Coordinates of C-alpha atoms and ligand atoms in Angstrom, one line a residue:
M1 CA -0.9 26.9 18.2
T2 CA -2.3 24.7 15.4
I3 CA -5.5 25.8 13.8
F4 CA -7.9 22.9 13.6
Q5 CA -10.4 23.3 10.7
Q6 CA -13.9 22.1 11.5
N7 CA -16.1 19.8 9.3
V8 CA -13.6 19.3 6.5
Q9 CA -14.6 17.3 3.5
L10 CA -12.1 14.4 3.0
Q11 CA -13.2 13.6 -0.6
P12 CA -10.0 15.2 -2.1
Y13 CA -7.8 13.3 0.3
N14 CA -8.8 9.7 -0.4
T15 CA -8.2 7.9 -3.7
F16 CA -11.6 6.1 -3.5
G17 CA -13.0 9.7 -3.9
L18 CA -15.5 9.0 -1.1
E19 CA -17.3 11.8 0.7
A20 CA -16.8 11.9 4.4
K21 CA -16.4 14.8 6.8
A22 CA -13.8 15.1 9.5
S23 CA -15.0 17.0 12.6
E24 CA -11.5 18.4 12.9
F25 CA -8.6 18.5 10.5
A26 CA -5.1 19.9 10.4
V27 CA -1.9 19.4 8.4
F28 CA 1.6 19.1 9.8
Q29 CA 4.7 20.2 8.0
S30 CA 7.2 19.6 10.8
V31 CA 7.5 17.3 13.8
E32 CA 7.1 20.3 16.0
Q33 CA 3.7 21.1 14.4
L34 CA 2.7 17.5 14.8
K35 CA 3.6 17.5 18.5
A36 CA 1.8 20.8 19.0
A37 CA -1.3 19.4 17.3
L38 CA -1.2 16.3 19.5
N39 CA -0.9 18.5 22.6
Q40 CA -3.9 20.4 21.6
R41 CA -6.0 17.4 20.9
V42 CA -8.5 16.6 23.6
D43 CA -9.7 13.0 23.7
Q44 CA -11.1 12.5 20.3
P45 CA -10.2 9.6 17.9
L46 CA -7.2 10.3 15.7
L47 CA -6.6 9.4 12.0
I48 CA -3.2 10.0 10.4
L49 CA -3.6 10.6 6.7
G50 CA -1.0 10.2 4.0
G51 CA -2.1 10.0 0.4
G52 CA -5.4 8.3 1.4
S53 CA -4.7 5.5 -1.1
N54 CA -5.2 2.6 1.3
I55 CA -8.3 3.6 3.3
L56 CA -12.0 3.1 2.9
L57 CA -14.0 5.9 4.6
T58 CA -17.4 4.3 5.5
Q59 CA -18.7 7.3 7.5
D60 CA -17.9 10.8 8.7
F61 CA -14.9 10.8 11.0
D62 CA -15.9 12.1 14.4
G63 CA -12.3 13.0 15.5
L64 CA -9.1 14.7 14.4
V65 CA -7.5 14.0 11.1
L66 CA -3.9 14.9 10.8
K67 CA -2.5 15.1 7.3
N68 CA 1.1 14.4 6.9
E69 CA 3.0 16.9 4.8
L70 CA 6.6 16.3 6.1
T71 CA 8.8 16.7 3.1
G72 CA 12.5 16.5 2.2
Y73 CA 15.2 13.8 2.1
Q74 CA 18.9 13.7 2.9
V75 CA 21.8 11.3 2.2
L76 CA 23.0 10.1 5.6
K77 CA 26.1 8.2 4.4
E78 CA 27.4 6.3 1.4
D79 CA 30.1 3.8 0.5
N80 CA 31.2 2.2 -2.7
S81 CA 28.2 0.0 -3.0
H82 CA 25.3 1.7 -1.0
V83 CA 23.7 4.9 -0.1
W84 CA 21.6 5.5 3.0
V85 CA 18.9 8.1 2.5
E86 CA 16.5 9.4 5.1
V87 CA 13.2 10.4 3.6
A88 CA 10.5 12.5 5.4
A89 CA 7.3 10.5 5.8
G90 CA 5.1 12.9 3.8
E91 CA 7.1 12.6 0.6
N92 CA 5.2 11.1 -2.2
W93 CA 6.5 7.5 -2.7
H94 CA 6.5 7.5 -6.5
Q95 CA 8.2 10.9 -6.7
F96 CA 10.9 9.5 -4.5
V97 CA 11.3 6.4 -6.7
L98 CA 11.9 8.8 -9.6
T99 CA 14.4 10.8 -7.6
A100 CA 16.3 7.5 -6.7
I101 CA 16.3 6.5 -10.4
E102 CA 17.7 10.0 -11.4
N103 CA 20.5 9.5 -8.8
N104 CA 21.1 5.9 -10.0
W105 CA 20.1 4.5 -6.6
A106 CA 18.7 1.1 -7.2
G107 CA 16.3 -1.2 -5.3
I108 CA 12.9 0.5 -5.5
E109 CA 12.3 0.8 -9.2
N110 CA 10.0 -2.3 -9.3
M111 CA 7.7 -0.4 -6.9
S112 CA 7.2 2.5 -9.3
L113 CA 3.8 4.1 -9.4
I114 CA 2.5 2.8 -6.1
P115 CA 0.5 5.8 -4.8
G116 CA 0.8 7.3 -1.3
T117 CA 3.5 8.5 1.0
M118 CA 6.8 7.3 2.3
G119 CA 5.5 7.1 5.9
A120 CA 2.7 4.7 5.0
A121 CA 4.9 2.4 2.9
P122 CA 6.3 0.4 5.9
M123 CA 2.8 0.2 7.5
Q124 CA 1.9 -2.6 5.1
N125 CA 5.4 -3.3 3.7
I126 CA 4.4 -2.2 0.3
G127 CA 5.4 -4.4 -2.6
A128 CA 5.1 -5.0 -6.3
Y129 CA 6.7 -7.0 -9.1
G130 CA 8.8 -9.2 -6.8
V131 CA 10.1 -6.5 -4.5
E132 CA 9.0 -5.3 -1.0
I133 CA 10.1 -2.2 0.9
K134 CA 11.6 -4.5 3.6
Q135 CA 14.4 -5.4 1.1
V136 CA 15.8 -1.9 1.2
F137 CA 14.5 -0.8 4.6
E138 CA 17.1 0.2 7.2
R139 CA 15.0 1.9 10.0
L140 CA 12.3 4.4 10.7
S141 CA 11.6 7.2 13.2
A142 CA 8.1 7.4 14.7
L143 CA 6.5 9.6 17.3
E144 CA 4.8 7.7 20.1
I145 CA 1.4 9.3 20.4
N146 CA 1.0 8.8 24.2
S147 CA 4.5 10.0 25.3
G148 CA 5.4 12.4 22.5
E149 CA 8.8 10.6 22.2
I150 CA 10.6 9.7 19.0
H151 CA 11.4 6.0 18.7
Q152 CA 13.5 4.2 16.1
F153 CA 12.4 0.9 14.6
S154 CA 15.0 -1.4 12.9
N155 CA 14.0 -3.6 10.0
Q156 CA 13.7 -6.6 12.4
E157 CA 11.6 -4.6 14.9
C158 CA 9.1 -3.7 12.2
Q159 CA 8.2 -7.4 11.9
F160 CA 7.6 -7.1 8.2
G161 CA 5.5 -9.8 6.4
Y162 CA 3.4 -9.9 3.3
R163 CA 1.5 -6.6 3.6
E164 CA 2.2 -6.7 7.3
S165 CA 4.2 -4.9 10.0
I166 CA 4.1 -4.3 13.7
F167 CA 2.2 -1.1 12.9
K168 CA -0.8 -3.2 11.8
K169 CA -0.5 -5.4 14.9
E170 CA 0.6 -4.5 18.5
A171 CA 1.8 -1.0 17.6
K172 CA -1.4 -0.2 15.7
G173 CA -2.6 3.3 16.4
K174 CA 0.3 4.0 18.8
F175 CA 2.9 5.7 16.5
I176 CA 3.1 8.3 13.8
I177 CA 5.9 7.5 11.3
T178 CA 7.9 10.7 10.7
S179 CA 10.8 9.4 8.5
V180 CA 12.2 6.3 6.8
V181 CA 15.8 5.4 6.1
L182 CA 16.3 3.3 2.9
K183 CA 19.6 1.6 2.0
L184 CA 19.8 1.7 -1.8
N185 CA 22.2 0.1 -4.1
K186 CA 24.7 1.9 -6.3
Q187 CA 25.2 -1.3 -8.3
P188 CA 21.7 -2.4 -9.5
E189 CA 20.6 -6.0 -9.0
Y190 CA 17.8 -6.3 -11.5
N191 CA 14.7 -8.2 -10.6
V192 CA 12.9 -8.8 -13.8
S193 CA 11.7 -12.4 -13.4
Y194 CA 8.3 -11.4 -12.0
G195 CA 5.2 -11.3 -14.1
A196 CA 5.3 -9.6 -17.4
I197 CA 8.4 -7.4 -16.8
Q198 CA 10.7 -9.3 -19.2
Q199 CA 8.1 -9.5 -21.9
T200 CA 7.3 -5.7 -21.5
L201 CA 11.0 -4.8 -21.8
E202 CA 11.1 -6.8 -25.0
E203 CA 8.0 -5.0 -26.3
M204 CA 9.7 -1.7 -25.4
E205 CA 12.8 -2.9 -27.4
V206 CA 15.1 -2.2 -24.4
S207 CA 18.6 -3.4 -25.3
D208 CA 20.5 -1.9 -22.3
L209 CA 18.9 -2.8 -19.1
S210 CA 18.7 0.1 -16.6
I211 CA 16.7 0.9 -13.5
K212 CA 14.9 3.5 -15.6
A213 CA 13.9 0.8 -18.1
V214 CA 12.6 -1.5 -15.3
S215 CA 10.6 1.4 -13.9
D216 CA 9.2 2.3 -17.3
A217 CA 8.2 -1.3 -17.8
V218 CA 6.5 -1.6 -14.4
I219 CA 4.6 1.7 -15.1
R220 CA 3.5 0.4 -18.4
I221 CA 2.2 -2.9 -16.9
R222 CA 0.5 -1.1 -14.1
Q223 CA -1.2 1.4 -16.3
S224 CA -2.6 -1.4 -18.5
K225 CA -4.0 -3.3 -15.5
L226 CA -5.0 -1.0 -12.7
P227 CA -7.5 1.8 -12.8
D228 CA -6.1 5.3 -12.3
P229 CA -7.7 6.8 -9.2
V230 CA -7.9 10.1 -10.9
E231 CA -10.4 8.5 -13.4
I232 CA -12.0 5.8 -11.2
G233 CA -11.9 5.9 -7.5
N234 CA -10.1 2.9 -5.9
S235 CA -7.6 1.8 -3.3
G236 CA -5.6 -0.8 -5.3
S237 CA -6.1 -4.4 -4.2
F238 CA -8.9 -4.5 -1.8
F239 CA -8.0 -7.9 -0.3
K240 CA -4.7 -9.6 0.3
N241 CA -3.8 -12.7 -1.7
P242 CA -4.6 -15.6 0.7
E243 CA -1.9 -17.9 1.8
I244 CA -3.2 -21.4 2.5
D245 CA -1.7 -24.8 3.5
K246 CA -0.3 -26.8 0.6
I247 CA -2.6 -29.7 1.6
D248 CA -5.7 -27.5 1.3
Y249 CA -4.4 -26.2 -2.0
E250 CA -4.1 -29.7 -3.4
G251 CA -7.6 -30.4 -2.2
L252 CA -8.9 -27.4 -4.1
K253 CA -6.8 -28.3 -7.2
A254 CA -8.5 -31.7 -7.3
E255 CA -11.9 -29.9 -7.6
F256 CA -10.9 -26.7 -9.5
S257 CA -8.1 -27.9 -11.8
S258 CA -7.2 -24.4 -13.1
I259 CA -6.7 -22.8 -9.7
P260 CA -3.4 -20.9 -9.8
G261 CA -1.0 -21.1 -6.8
Y262 CA 2.5 -19.9 -6.0
E263 CA 4.5 -22.0 -3.6
L264 CA 5.9 -20.3 -0.6
P265 CA 8.9 -21.7 1.4
D266 CA 6.9 -23.0 4.5
K267 CA 4.6 -25.6 2.8
R268 CA 2.1 -22.8 2.1
V269 CA 0.7 -21.6 -1.2
K270 CA -0.4 -18.1 -2.2
V271 CA -3.6 -18.1 -4.3
P272 CA -4.5 -15.0 -6.3
A273 CA -7.6 -13.4 -4.8
A274 CA -8.4 -12.0 -8.2
W275 CA -8.9 -15.5 -9.5
L276 CA -11.1 -16.5 -6.6
I277 CA -13.3 -13.4 -7.0
E278 CA -13.6 -13.8 -10.7
Q279 CA -14.6 -17.5 -10.3
A280 CA -17.2 -16.5 -7.8
G281 CA -18.7 -14.4 -10.5
W282 CA -17.9 -10.9 -9.4
K283 CA -15.6 -9.6 -12.1
G284 CA -16.9 -6.4 -13.8
K285 CA -20.1 -6.4 -11.7
T286 CA -21.5 -2.9 -11.2
F287 CA -24.0 -1.9 -8.5
D288 CA -25.2 1.6 -9.2
K289 CA -22.2 3.8 -8.5
I290 CA -19.8 1.2 -7.2
G291 CA -18.5 -2.1 -8.4
V292 CA -15.7 -4.7 -9.1
H293 CA -13.2 -3.6 -11.7
K294 CA -13.7 -5.2 -15.1
K295 CA -10.0 -5.9 -15.7
Q296 CA -8.8 -6.6 -12.2
P297 CA -11.5 -8.1 -9.8
L298 CA -9.3 -7.5 -6.8
V299 CA -9.9 -3.8 -7.1
L300 CA -13.3 -2.4 -5.9
V301 CA -14.2 0.9 -7.5
N302 CA -16.3 4.0 -6.9
Y303 CA -17.5 5.3 -10.3
G304 CA -18.4 8.6 -8.7
G305 CA -20.9 9.4 -5.9
G306 CA -20.7 5.9 -4.3
R307 CA -20.8 5.4 -0.6
G308 CA -18.0 3.9 1.4
A309 CA -20.4 1.8 3.5
D310 CA -21.8 0.2 0.3
I311 CA -18.3 -0.7 -0.8
R312 CA -17.7 -2.3 2.6
D313 CA -20.9 -4.3 2.2
L314 CA -20.0 -5.3 -1.3
A315 CA -16.6 -6.5 0.1
F316 CA -18.5 -8.6 2.8
K317 CA -20.6 -10.2 0.1
I318 CA -17.5 -11.0 -1.9
Q319 CA -15.9 -12.5 1.2
D320 CA -19.0 -14.7 1.9
S321 CA -19.2 -16.0 -1.6
V322 CA -15.5 -16.8 -1.9
S323 CA -15.7 -18.5 1.5
D324 CA -18.8 -20.5 0.4
K325 CA -17.2 -21.7 -2.9
F326 CA -13.6 -22.3 -1.8
G327 CA -13.5 -22.3 2.0
I328 CA -11.0 -19.4 1.9
I329 CA -11.5 -16.3 4.0
L330 CA -10.2 -13.2 2.2
T331 CA -8.6 -10.5 4.5
P332 CA -9.0 -6.9 3.5
E333 CA -5.7 -5.1 2.7
V334 CA -7.4 -1.7 2.8
N335 CA -7.9 0.0 6.2
I336 CA -11.6 0.3 6.8
I337 CA -12.5 3.4 8.8
Ligands
LIG1 P1 -3.1 6.2 3.7 O1 -4.1 5.6 2.8 O2 -3.1 7.7 3.9 O3 -3.0 5.5 5.1 C1 -3.0 4.1 5.1 C2 -2.9 3.6 6.6 O4 -1.7 4.0 7.2 C3 -4.0 4.4 7.5 O5 -4.4 3.5 8.5 C4 -3.2 5.6 8.1 O6 -3.8 6.0 9.3 C5 -1.9 5.0 8.3 N1 -0.8 5.9 8.1 C6 -0.5 6.7 7.0 N2 0.6 7.4 7.2 C7 1.1 7.1 8.4 C8 2.1 7.6 9.2 N3 3.0 8.5 8.8 N4 2.3 7.1 10.5 C9 1.4 6.2 11.0 N5 0.3 5.8 10.3 C10 0.2 6.2 9.0 N6 0.1 -1.1 -2.3 C11 1.1 -2.0 -2.4 O7 1.7 -2.5 -1.5 N7 1.5 -2.4 -3.7 C12 0.9 -1.9 -4.8 O8 1.3 -2.3 -5.9 C13 -0.1 -1.0 -4.6 N8 -0.8 -0.5 -5.7 C14 -1.8 0.4 -5.6 C15 -2.4 0.9 -6.7 C16 -3.4 1.8 -6.6 C17 -4.1 2.4 -7.8 C18 -3.8 2.3 -5.3 C19 -4.9 3.3 -5.2 C20 -3.2 1.8 -4.2 C21 -2.2 0.8 -4.3 N9 -1.5 0.3 -3.2 C22 -0.5 -0.6 -3.3 C23 -2.0 0.7 -1.8 C24 -1.3 2.0 -1.3 O9 -0.8 2.7 -2.3 C25 -0.2 1.7 -0.3 O10 -0.7 1.0 0.8 C26 0.4 3.1 0.2 O11 1.5 2.8 1.0 C27 -0.6 3.9 1.1 O12 0.0 5.1 1.3 P2 -0.9 6.4 1.8 O13 0.1 7.5 2.2 O14 -1.9 6.7 0.7 O15 -1.6 5.8 3.1
LIG2 N1 -6.2 -12.9 -12.1 C1 -7.5 -13.5 -12.5 N2 -8.4 -12.6 -13.1 C2 -8.1 -11.3 -13.4 C3 -6.8 -10.8 -13.0 C4 -5.9 -11.6 -12.3 O1 -7.7 -14.6 -12.3 O2 -8.9 -10.7 -14.0 C5 -5.3 -13.8 -11.4 C6 -4.3 -14.4 -12.4 O3 -4.0 -15.7 -12.0 C7 -3.1 -13.6 -12.2 C8 -3.1 -13.3 -10.7 O4 -4.5 -13.1 -10.5 O5 -1.9 -14.2 -12.6 C9 -2.3 -12.1 -10.2 O6 -2.8 -10.9 -10.8 P1 -1.8 -9.6 -10.8 O7 -0.5 -9.9 -11.5 O8 -2.6 -8.5 -11.4 O9 -1.5 -9.3 -9.3 P2 -2.4 -9.3 -8.0 O10 -2.1 -10.6 -7.2 O11 -3.8 -9.1 -8.3 C10 -0.5 -8.2 -6.5 C11 -0.6 -7.1 -5.5 C12 -0.5 -5.8 -6.1 C13 0.8 -5.7 -6.9 C14 0.8 -6.8 -8.0 C15 2.1 -6.8 -8.7 C16 -1.7 -8.0 -3.5 C17 -2.9 -8.0 -2.7 N3 -1.7 -7.3 -4.7 O12 -1.8 -8.1 -7.3 O13 -0.5 -4.8 -5.1 O14 0.9 -4.4 -7.6 O15 0.6 -8.0 -7.4 O16 3.1 -7.2 -7.9 O17 -0.7 -8.6 -3.1 C18 -2.0 -3.5 -3.7 O18 -1.5 -4.1 -2.8 O19 -2.8 -2.6 -3.6 C19 -1.6 -3.9 -5.1 C20 -2.1 -3.3 -6.2

């Protein structure tokens, strides 16, 4: 029998640091505990919580919050070139990256310091500095909420895209991810071409490239750019970077000559949302206790005591002004609850 706590304050469990109460709350540390909690649930709405680093709580949650504390990992098999590791969904992502580096398992070092849990990582196919989880993802196990059965999803079945997966589309709200199998490399293939990695490695005077050095460089860049949620509440990038048709991009380029764009394979161009938001005049703007971060305008922040509903309204205003100026609709990356 799982004990559901009543009226639990979620502020410690979301990186925006927003106050919101859950009418019922429980943690699960095993799949059995998870199943028992689901059996006990009546008909109320359900929220699965990992590290709370990609949610915006706009009001009290009138339902059951289940916090994932499934921990542990095991090597399933290995050969000369790869190792297959199954990681419980409640493991902290960055701690597991450090474990992989200690074991000399390569492939996720570019994604160092992303907050949150292993189980949430495939939800939006987390990515940073030129690498996404889909590149090392083998399969996952997930409990189907309605049937209580465990399903396996292969890489293909997850339908990964840029900050996308089946779990944000047709499988949304239907599964609870319980473990993830990653296929990591014993021989590293370094990916240092993205952004400032190479330059940072030079500043760090790294002569022998290693996955630890890449991780250290990524950590250094991230710490210089992104606010630490311990100091300033935030959920990382609030919006996705929009992908537009090349022809539309060229039209914008004629009007806004400095607009940056990264060509994608399918005649599409990815435009940095940070640039659009900055050009629309929002960078560093503060509105009482909330605002747009002064170094990275894609990050909305709670300076302390702000309200989630106000952050949502600010996001709407930013969307409107970017749409008015550039004709581009920004899509939130953060899950608004
Ligand atoms: P939560 O916020 O707890 O949950 C997110 C969503 O997934 C919710 O809808 C939740 O219900 C659902 N969910 C969580 N766990 C499960 C589960 N086991 N089964 C089913 N559903 C589940 N993201 C990037 O991709 N790249 C970055 O570089 C990056 N940088 C960030 C930097 C900062 C400072 C912050 C605060 C966030 C950043 N993020 C980044 C976003 C965030 O870290 C990731 O999306 C992360 O994977 C969220 O994990 P979480 O456990 O905190 O998820
Ligand atoms: N830019 C500005 N003004 C600024 C900052 C940035 O115009 O003040 C423009 C510049 O053109 C810059 C570009 O935005 O080159 C890109 O900025 P940055 O390198 O900081 O990356 P990002 O596009 O803002 C994305 C991800 C991050 C990820 C980094 C590194 C999305 C939505 N965000 O950010 O992921 O860590 O690249 O790979 O794709 C997250 O998803 O939460 C997240 C933090």
